[in-house]
CSV table of C-alpha atoms and ligand atoms in Angstrom, one decimal:
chain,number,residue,atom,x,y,z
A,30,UNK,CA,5.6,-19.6,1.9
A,31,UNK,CA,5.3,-16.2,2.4
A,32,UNK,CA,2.5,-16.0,4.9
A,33,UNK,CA,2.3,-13.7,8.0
A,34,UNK,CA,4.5,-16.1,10.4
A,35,UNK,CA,7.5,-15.9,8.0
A,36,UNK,CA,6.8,-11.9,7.4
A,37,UNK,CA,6.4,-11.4,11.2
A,38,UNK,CA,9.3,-13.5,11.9
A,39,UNK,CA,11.7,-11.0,9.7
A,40,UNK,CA,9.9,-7.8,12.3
A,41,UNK,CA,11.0,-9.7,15.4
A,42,UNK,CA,14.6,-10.4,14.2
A,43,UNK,CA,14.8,-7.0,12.6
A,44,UNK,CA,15.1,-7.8,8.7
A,45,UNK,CA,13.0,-5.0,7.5
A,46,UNK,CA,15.2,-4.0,5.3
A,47,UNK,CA,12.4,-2.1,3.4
A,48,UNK,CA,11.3,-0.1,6.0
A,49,UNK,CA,12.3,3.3,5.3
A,50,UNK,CA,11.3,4.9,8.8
A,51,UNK,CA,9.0,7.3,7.0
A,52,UNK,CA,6.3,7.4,4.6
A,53,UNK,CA,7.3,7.4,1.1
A,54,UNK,CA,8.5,10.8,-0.1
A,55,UNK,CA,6.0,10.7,-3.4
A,56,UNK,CA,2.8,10.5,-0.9
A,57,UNK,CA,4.0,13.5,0.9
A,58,UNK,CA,4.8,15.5,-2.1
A,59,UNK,CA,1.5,14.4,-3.5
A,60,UNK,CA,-0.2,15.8,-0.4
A,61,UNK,CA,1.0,18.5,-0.2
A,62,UNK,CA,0.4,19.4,-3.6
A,63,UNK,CA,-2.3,20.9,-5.9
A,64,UNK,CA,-3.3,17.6,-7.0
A,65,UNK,CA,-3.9,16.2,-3.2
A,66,UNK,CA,-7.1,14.5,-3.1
A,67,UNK,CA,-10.3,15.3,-1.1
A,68,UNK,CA,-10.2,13.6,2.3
A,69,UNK,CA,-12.0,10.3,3.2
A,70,UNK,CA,-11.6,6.8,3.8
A,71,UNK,CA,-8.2,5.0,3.3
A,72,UNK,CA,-6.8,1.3,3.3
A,73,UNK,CA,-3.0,0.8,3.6
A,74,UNK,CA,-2.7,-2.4,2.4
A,75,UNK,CA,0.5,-4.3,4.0
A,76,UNK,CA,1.0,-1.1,5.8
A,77,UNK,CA,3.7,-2.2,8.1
A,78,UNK,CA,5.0,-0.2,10.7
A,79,UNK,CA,2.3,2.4,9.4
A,80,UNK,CA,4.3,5.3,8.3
A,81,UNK,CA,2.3,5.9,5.5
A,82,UNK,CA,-1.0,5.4,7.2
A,83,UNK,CA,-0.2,8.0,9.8
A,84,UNK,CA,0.7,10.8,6.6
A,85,UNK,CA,-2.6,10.4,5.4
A,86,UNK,CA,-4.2,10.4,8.8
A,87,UNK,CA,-2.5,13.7,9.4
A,88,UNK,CA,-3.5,15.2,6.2
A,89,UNK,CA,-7.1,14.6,7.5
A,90,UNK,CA,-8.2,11.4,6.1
A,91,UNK,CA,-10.2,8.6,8.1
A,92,UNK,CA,-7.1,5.4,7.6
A,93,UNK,CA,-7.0,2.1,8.2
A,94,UNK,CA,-3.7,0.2,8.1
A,95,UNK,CA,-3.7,-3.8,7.7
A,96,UNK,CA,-1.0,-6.0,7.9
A,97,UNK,CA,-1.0,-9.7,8.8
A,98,UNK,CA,2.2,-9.4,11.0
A,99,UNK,CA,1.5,-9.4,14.2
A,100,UNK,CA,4.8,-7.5,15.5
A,101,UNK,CA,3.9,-4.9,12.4
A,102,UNK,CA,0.4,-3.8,14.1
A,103,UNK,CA,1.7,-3.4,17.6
A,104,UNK,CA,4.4,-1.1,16.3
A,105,UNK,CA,2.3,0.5,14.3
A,106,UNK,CA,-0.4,1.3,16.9
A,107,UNK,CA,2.5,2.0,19.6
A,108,UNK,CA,3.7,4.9,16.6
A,109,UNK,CA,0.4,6.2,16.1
A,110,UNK,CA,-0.4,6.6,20.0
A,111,UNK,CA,3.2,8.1,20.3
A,112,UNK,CA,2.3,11.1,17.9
A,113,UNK,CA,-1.5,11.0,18.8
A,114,UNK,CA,-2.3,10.0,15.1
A,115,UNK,CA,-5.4,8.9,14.9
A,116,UNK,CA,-4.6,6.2,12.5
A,117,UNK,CA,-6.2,2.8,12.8
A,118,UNK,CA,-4.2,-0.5,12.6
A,119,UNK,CA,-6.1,-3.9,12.3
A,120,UNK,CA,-3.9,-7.2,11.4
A,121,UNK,CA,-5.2,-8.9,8.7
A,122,UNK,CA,-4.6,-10.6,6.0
A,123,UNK,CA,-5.4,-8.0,2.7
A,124,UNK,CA,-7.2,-11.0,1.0
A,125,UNK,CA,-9.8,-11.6,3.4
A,126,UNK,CA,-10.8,-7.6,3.6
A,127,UNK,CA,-13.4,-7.8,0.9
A,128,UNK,CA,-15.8,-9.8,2.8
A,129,UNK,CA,-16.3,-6.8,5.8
A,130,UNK,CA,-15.0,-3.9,3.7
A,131,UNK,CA,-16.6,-4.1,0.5
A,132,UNK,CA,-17.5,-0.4,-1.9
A,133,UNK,CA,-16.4,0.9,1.4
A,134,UNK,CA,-13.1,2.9,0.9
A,135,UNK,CA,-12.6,5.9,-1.0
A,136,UNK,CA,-8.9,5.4,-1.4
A,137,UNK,CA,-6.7,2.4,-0.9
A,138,UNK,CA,-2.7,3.1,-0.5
A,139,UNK,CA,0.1,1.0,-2.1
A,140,UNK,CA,3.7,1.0,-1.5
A,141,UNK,CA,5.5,-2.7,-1.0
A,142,UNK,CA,2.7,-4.5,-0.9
A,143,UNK,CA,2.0,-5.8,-4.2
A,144,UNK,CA,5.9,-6.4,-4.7
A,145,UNK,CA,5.9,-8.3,-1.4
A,146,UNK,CA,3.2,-11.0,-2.3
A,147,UNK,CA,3.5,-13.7,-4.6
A,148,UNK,CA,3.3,-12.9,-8.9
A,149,UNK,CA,0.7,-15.2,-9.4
A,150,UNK,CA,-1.6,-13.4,-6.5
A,151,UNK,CA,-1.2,-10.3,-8.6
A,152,UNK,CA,-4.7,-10.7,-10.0
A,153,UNK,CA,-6.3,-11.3,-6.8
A,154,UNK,CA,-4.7,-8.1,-5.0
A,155,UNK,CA,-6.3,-6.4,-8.4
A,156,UNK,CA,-9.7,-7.9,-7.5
A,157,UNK,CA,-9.5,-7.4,-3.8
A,158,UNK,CA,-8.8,-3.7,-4.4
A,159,UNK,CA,-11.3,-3.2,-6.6
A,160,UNK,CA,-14.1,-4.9,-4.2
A,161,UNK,CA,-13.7,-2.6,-0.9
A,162,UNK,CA,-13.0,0.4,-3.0
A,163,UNK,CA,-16.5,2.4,-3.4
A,164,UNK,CA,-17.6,3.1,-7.1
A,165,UNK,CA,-14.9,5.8,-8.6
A,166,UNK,CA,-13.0,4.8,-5.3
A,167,UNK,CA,-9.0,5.4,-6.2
A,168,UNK,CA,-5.7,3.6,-5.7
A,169,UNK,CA,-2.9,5.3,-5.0
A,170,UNK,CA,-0.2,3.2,-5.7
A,171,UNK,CA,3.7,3.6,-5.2
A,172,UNK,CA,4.9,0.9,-7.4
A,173,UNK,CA,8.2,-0.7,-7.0
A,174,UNK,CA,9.0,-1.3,-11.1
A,175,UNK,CA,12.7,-2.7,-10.3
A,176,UNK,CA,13.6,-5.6,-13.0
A,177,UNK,CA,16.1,-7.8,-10.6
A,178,UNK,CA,14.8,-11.7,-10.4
A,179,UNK,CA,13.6,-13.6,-7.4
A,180,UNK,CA,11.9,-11.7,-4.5
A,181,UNK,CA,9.8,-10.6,-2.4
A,182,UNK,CA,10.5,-7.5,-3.5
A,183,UNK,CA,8.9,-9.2,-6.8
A,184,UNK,CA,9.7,-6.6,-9.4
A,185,UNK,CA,7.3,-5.3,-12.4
A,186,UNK,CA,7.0,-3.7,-15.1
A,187,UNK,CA,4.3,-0.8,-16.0
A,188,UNK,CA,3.4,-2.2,-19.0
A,189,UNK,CA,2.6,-5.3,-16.6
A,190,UNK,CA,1.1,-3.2,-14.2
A,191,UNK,CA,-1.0,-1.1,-16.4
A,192,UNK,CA,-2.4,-4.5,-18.3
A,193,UNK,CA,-3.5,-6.4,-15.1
A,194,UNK,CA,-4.9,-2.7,-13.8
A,195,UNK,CA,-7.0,-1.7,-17.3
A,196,UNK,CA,-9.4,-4.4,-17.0
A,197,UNK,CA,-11.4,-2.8,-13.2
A,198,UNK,CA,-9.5,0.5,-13.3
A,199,UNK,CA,-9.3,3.7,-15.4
A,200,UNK,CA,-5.5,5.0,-15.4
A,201,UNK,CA,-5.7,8.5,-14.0
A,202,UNK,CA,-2.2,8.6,-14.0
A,203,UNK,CA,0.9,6.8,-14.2
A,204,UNK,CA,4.3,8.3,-14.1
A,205,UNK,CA,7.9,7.5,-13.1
A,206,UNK,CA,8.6,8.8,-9.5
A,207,UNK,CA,11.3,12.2,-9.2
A,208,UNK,CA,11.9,12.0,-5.6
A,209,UNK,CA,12.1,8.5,-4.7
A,210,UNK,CA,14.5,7.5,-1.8
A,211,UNK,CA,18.1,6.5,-3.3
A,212,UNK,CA,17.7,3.0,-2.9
A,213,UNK,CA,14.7,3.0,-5.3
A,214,UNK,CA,15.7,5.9,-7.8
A,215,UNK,CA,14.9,5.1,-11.2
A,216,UNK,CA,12.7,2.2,-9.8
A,217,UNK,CA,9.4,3.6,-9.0
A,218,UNK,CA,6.2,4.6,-10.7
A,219,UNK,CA,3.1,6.3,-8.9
A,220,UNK,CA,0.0,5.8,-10.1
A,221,UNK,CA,-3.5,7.2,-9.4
A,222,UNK,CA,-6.5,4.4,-11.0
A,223,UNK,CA,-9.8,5.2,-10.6
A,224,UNK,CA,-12.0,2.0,-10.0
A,225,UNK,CA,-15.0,1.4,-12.9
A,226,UNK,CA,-18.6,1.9,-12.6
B,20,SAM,C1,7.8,-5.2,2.1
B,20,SAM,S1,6.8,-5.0,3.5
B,20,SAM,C2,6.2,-3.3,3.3
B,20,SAM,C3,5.6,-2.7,4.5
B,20,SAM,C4,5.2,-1.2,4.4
B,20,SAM,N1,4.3,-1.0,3.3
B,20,SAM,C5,6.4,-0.4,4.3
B,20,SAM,O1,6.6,0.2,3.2
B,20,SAM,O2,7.2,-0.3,5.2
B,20,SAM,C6,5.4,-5.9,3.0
B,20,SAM,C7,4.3,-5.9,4.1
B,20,SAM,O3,3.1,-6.6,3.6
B,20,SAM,C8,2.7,-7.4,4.6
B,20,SAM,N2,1.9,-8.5,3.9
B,20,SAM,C9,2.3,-9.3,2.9
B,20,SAM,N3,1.3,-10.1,2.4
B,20,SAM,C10,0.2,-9.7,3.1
B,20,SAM,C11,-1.1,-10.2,3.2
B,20,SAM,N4,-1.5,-11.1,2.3
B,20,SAM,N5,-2.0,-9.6,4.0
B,20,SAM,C12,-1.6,-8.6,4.8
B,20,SAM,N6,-0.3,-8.1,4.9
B,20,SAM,C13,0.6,-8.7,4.0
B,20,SAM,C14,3.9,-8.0,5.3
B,20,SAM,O4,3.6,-8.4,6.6
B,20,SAM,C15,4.7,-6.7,5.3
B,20,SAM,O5,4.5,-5.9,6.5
């Protein structure tokens, strides 16, 4: 279960119910602060309607968005032509990207992603961001640390988070999030890892 008919299926009958219509407030306030990072290459993983993808894109940096849903991507591209963003969208499945995209991003982007696939595929997402980030390549990563059972949104802990991290990534930062939409208050931590060697 969970694969990209049953996530597309919930775009075409309009269950998004995490799509905020917006990027995530603690990307913007992160780019737009001292600490923004140098522009260059950046995966959105599970990007979608692309919100995100287009922030970064605006703040100068060369992004990719994937998704596997099909209806995701279209609306995605349709957004970015709308606001000539020139944010790219390919639908794919986020497991398959090391094979065409490995040591090739200097950022990859996180928000509702890792929450949305399976617990045990946790390892794997670590492993495939690791492999198309370049050496010292960074994740962003707005994670959704809510404690309820059942999902997707699978919740997590940081202590989970950092553990499963630590082994390919050195923790840059990780804090609890200040301006998180009210739906998510309290339940967010942002973190900056740096990929080893
Ligand atoms: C909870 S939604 C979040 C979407 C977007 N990040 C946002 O905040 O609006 C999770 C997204 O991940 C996508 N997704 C889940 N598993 C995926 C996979 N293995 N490969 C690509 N996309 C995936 C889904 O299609 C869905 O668009």
């Amino acid at each position: 279960m969970l694969d990209s008919k049953d996530w597309n299926q919930r775009y075409l009958e309009g269950k998004t119910g995490w799509d905020i219509g917006q990027a995530a407030p603690p990307f913007t306030s992160l780019l737009q602060s001292d600490q923004r990072p140098a522009p260059g290459k950046v995966a959105v993983l599970g990007c979608g309607r692309g919100y995100d993808a287009l922030l970064f894109a605006e703040f100068g940096f060369e992004v990719i968005g994937f998704d596997f849903a099909e209806t995701a991507i279209e609306s995605a591209v349709h957004l970015a032509q709308t606001h000539q963003n020139q944010a790219q969208f390919q639908q794919r499945d986020i497991f398959d990207l090391p094979g065409e995209f490995s040591n090739y991003f200097d950022y990859v982007v996180e928000h509702t992603c890792f929450c949305a696939i399976l617990p045990p595929q946790r390892g794997e997402y670590v492993k495939v961001v690791k492999s198309i980030l370049k050496p010292q390549g960074k994740l962003i990563g707005l994670f959704f640390t809510h404690n309820r059972p059942g999902g997707p949104p699978f919740g997590s802990t940081p202590a989970e988070i950092q553990t499963l991290f630590t082994i390919d990534f050195r923790i840059l930062s990780f804090e609890p999030v200040t301006n998180s939409i009210p739906q998510r208050r309290g339940e967010e931590h942002l973190g900056i890892f740096q990929r080893l060697d």
